[in-house]
mmCIF file with all atom_site columns, C-alpha atoms in Angstrom:
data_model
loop_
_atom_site.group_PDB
_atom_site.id
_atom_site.type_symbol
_atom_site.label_atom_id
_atom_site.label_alt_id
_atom_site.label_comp_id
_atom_site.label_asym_id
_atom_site.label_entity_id
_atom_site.label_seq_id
_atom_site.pdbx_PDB_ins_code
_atom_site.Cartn_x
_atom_site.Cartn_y
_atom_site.Cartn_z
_atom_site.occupancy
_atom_site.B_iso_or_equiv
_atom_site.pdbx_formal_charge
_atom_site.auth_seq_id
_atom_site.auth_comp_id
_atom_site.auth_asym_id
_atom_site.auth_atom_id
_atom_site.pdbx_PDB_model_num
ATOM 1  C CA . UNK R 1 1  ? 0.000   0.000  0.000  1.00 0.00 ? 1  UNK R CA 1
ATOM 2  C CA . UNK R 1 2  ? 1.248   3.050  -1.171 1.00 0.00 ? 2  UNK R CA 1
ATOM 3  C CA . UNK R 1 3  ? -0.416  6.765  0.342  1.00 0.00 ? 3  UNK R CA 1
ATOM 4  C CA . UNK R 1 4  ? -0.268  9.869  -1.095 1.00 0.00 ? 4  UNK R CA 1
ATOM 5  C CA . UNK R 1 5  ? -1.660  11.394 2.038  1.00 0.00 ? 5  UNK R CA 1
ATOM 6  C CA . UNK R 1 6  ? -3.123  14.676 1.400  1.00 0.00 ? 6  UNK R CA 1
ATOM 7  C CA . UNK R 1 7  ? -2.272  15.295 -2.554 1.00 0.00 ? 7  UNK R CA 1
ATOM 8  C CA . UNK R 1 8  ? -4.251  13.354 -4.187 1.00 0.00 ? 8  UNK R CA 1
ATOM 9  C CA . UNK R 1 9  ? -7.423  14.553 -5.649 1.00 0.00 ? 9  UNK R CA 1
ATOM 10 C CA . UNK R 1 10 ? -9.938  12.763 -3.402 1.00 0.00 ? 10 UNK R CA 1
ATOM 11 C CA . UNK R 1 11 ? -7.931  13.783 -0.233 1.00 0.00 ? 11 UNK R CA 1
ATOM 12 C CA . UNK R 1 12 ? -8.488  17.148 -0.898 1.00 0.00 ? 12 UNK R CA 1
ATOM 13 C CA . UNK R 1 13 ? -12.433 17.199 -1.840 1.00 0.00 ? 13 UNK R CA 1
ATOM 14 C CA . UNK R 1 14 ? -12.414 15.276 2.062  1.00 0.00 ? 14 UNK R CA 1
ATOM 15 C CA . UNK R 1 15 ? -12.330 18.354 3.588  1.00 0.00 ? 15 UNK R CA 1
ATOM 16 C CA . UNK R 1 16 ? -9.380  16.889 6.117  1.00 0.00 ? 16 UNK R CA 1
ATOM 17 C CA . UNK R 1 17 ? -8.721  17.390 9.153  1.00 0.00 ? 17 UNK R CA 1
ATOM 18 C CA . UNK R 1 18 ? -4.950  16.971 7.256  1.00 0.00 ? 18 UNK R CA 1
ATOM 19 C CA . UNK R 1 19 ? -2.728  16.043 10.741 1.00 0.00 ? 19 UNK R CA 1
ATOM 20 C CA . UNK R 1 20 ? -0.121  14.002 11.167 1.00 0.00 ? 20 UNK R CA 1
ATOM 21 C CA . UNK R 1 21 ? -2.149  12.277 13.864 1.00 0.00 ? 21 UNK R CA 1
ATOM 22 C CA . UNK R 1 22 ? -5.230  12.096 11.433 1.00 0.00 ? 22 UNK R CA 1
ATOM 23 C CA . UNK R 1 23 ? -3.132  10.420 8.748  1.00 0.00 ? 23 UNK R CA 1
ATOM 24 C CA . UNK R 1 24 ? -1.453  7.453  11.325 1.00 0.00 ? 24 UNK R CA 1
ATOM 25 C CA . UNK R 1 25 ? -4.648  6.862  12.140 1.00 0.00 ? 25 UNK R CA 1
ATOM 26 C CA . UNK R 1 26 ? -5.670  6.522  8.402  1.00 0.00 ? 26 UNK R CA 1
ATOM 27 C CA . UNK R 1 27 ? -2.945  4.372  8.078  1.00 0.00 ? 27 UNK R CA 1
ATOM 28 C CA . UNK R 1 28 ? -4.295  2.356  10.926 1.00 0.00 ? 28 UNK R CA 1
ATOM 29 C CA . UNK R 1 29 ? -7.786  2.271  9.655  1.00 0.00 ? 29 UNK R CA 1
ATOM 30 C CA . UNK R 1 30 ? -6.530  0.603  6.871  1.00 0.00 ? 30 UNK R CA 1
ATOM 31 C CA . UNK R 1 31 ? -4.293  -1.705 7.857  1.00 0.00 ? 31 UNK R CA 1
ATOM 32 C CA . UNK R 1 32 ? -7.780  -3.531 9.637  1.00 0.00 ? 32 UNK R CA 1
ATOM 33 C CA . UNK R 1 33 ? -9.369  -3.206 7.173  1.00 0.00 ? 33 UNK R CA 1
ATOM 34 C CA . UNK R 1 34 ? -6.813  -5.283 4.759  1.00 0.00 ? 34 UNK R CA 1
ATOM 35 C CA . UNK R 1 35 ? -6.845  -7.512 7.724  1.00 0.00 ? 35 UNK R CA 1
ATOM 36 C CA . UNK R 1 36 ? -2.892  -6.757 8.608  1.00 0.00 ? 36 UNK R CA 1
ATOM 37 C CA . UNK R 1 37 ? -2.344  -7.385 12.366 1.00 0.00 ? 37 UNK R CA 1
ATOM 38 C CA . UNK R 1 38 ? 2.004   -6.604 11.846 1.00 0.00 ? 38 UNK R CA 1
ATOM 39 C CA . UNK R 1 39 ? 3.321   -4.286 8.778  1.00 0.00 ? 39 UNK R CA 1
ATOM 40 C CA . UNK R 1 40 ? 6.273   -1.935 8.304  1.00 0.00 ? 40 UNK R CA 1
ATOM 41 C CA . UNK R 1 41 ? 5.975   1.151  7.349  1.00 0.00 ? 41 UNK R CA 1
ATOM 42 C CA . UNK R 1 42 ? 7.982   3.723  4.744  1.00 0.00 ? 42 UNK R CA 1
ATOM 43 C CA . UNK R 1 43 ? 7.836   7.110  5.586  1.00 0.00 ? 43 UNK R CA 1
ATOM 44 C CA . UNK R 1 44 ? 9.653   10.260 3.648  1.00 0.00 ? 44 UNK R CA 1
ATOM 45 C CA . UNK R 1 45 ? 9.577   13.645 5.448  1.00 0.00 ? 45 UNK R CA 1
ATOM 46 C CA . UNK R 1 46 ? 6.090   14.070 6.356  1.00 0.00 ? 46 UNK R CA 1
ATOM 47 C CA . UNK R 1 47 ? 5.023   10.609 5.916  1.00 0.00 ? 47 UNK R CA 1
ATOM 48 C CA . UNK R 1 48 ? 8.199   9.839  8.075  1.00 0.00 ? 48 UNK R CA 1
ATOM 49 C CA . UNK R 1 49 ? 6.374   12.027 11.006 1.00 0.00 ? 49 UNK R CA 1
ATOM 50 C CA . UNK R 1 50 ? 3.376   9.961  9.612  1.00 0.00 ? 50 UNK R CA 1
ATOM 51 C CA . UNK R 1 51 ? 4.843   6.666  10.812 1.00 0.00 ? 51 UNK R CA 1
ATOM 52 C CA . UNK R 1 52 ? 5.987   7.754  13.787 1.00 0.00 ? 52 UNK R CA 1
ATOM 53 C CA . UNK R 1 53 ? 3.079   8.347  15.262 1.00 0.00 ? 53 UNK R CA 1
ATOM 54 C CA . UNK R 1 54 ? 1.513   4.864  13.849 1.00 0.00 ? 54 UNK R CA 1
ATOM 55 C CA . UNK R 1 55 ? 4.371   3.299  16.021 1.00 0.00 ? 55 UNK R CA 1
ATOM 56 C CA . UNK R 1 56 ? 3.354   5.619  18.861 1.00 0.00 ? 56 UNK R CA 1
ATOM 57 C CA . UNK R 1 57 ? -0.325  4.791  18.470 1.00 0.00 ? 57 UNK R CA 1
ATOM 58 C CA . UNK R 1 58 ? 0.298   1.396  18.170 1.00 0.00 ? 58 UNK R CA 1
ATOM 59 C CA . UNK R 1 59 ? 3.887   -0.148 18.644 1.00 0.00 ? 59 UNK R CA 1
ATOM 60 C CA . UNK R 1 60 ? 2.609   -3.911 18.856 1.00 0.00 ? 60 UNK R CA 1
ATOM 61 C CA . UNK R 1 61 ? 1.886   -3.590 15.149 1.00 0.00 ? 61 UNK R CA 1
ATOM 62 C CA . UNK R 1 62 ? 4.476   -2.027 13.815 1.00 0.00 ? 62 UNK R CA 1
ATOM 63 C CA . UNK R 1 63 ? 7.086   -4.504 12.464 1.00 0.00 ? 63 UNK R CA 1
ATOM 64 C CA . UNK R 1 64 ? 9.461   -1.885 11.124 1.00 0.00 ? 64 UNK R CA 1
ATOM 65 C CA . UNK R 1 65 ? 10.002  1.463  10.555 1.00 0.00 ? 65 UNK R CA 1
ATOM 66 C CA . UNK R 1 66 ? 12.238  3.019  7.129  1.00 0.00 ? 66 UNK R CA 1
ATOM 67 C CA . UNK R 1 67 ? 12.110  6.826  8.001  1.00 0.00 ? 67 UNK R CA 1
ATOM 68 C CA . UNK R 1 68 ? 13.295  8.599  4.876  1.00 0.00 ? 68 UNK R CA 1
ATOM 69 C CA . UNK R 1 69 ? 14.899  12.259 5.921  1.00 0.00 ? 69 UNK R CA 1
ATOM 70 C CA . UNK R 1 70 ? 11.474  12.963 8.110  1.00 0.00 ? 70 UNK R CA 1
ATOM 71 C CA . UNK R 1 71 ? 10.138  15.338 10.094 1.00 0.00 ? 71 UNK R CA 1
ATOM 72 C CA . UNK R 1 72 ? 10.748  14.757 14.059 1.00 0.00 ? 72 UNK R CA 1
ATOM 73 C CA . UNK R 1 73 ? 7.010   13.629 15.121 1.00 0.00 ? 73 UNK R CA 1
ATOM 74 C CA . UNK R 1 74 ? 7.667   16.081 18.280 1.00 0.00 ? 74 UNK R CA 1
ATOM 75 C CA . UNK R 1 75 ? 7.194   19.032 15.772 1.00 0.00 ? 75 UNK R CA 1
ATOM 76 C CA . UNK R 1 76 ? 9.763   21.418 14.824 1.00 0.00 ? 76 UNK R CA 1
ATOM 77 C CA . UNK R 1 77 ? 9.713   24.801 16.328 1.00 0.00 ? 77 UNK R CA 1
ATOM 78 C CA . UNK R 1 78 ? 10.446  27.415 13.933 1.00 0.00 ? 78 UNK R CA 1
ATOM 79 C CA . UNK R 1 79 ? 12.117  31.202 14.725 1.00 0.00 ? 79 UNK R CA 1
ATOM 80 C CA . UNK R 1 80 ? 10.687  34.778 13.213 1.00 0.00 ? 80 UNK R CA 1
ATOM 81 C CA . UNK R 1 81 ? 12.018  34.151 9.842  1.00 0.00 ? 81 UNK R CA 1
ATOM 82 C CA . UNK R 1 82 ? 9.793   30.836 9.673  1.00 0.00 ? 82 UNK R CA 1
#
């Protein structure tokens, strides 16, 4: 399974909420619904914060974790400049 998270054309006629949380537990949602008790997870910058939280959310599932130059899942506290 492959998501595009918030991209796609149908994600954005959803009307979100578009959160990191919201999209682990998309993942999540999923996963039951394919019937996948254990899976590892891929995750570049975003979708590395992404999987982060699916192994926070649910660590007993998560087989393994590739994290891809992401985003810490903590956040990332920016100056004045941005």
């Amino acid at each position: 399974w492959s998501s595009d998270v918030c991209s796609s054309d149908l994600m954005r006629r959803s009307g979100g909420p578009y959160t990191v949380e919201q999209i682990a537990q998309d993942a999540l949602a999923l996963a039951d619904r394919l019937g996948w008790q254990r899976f590892s997870l891929i995750g570049h910058s975003m979708g590395g914060s992404s999987i982060q939280q699916v192994l926070a959310a649910a660590p007993e599932r998560v087989r393994a974790l590739v994290a891809l130059t992401p985003v810490s899942a903590i956040g990332v506290p920016f100056d004045e400049q941005g």
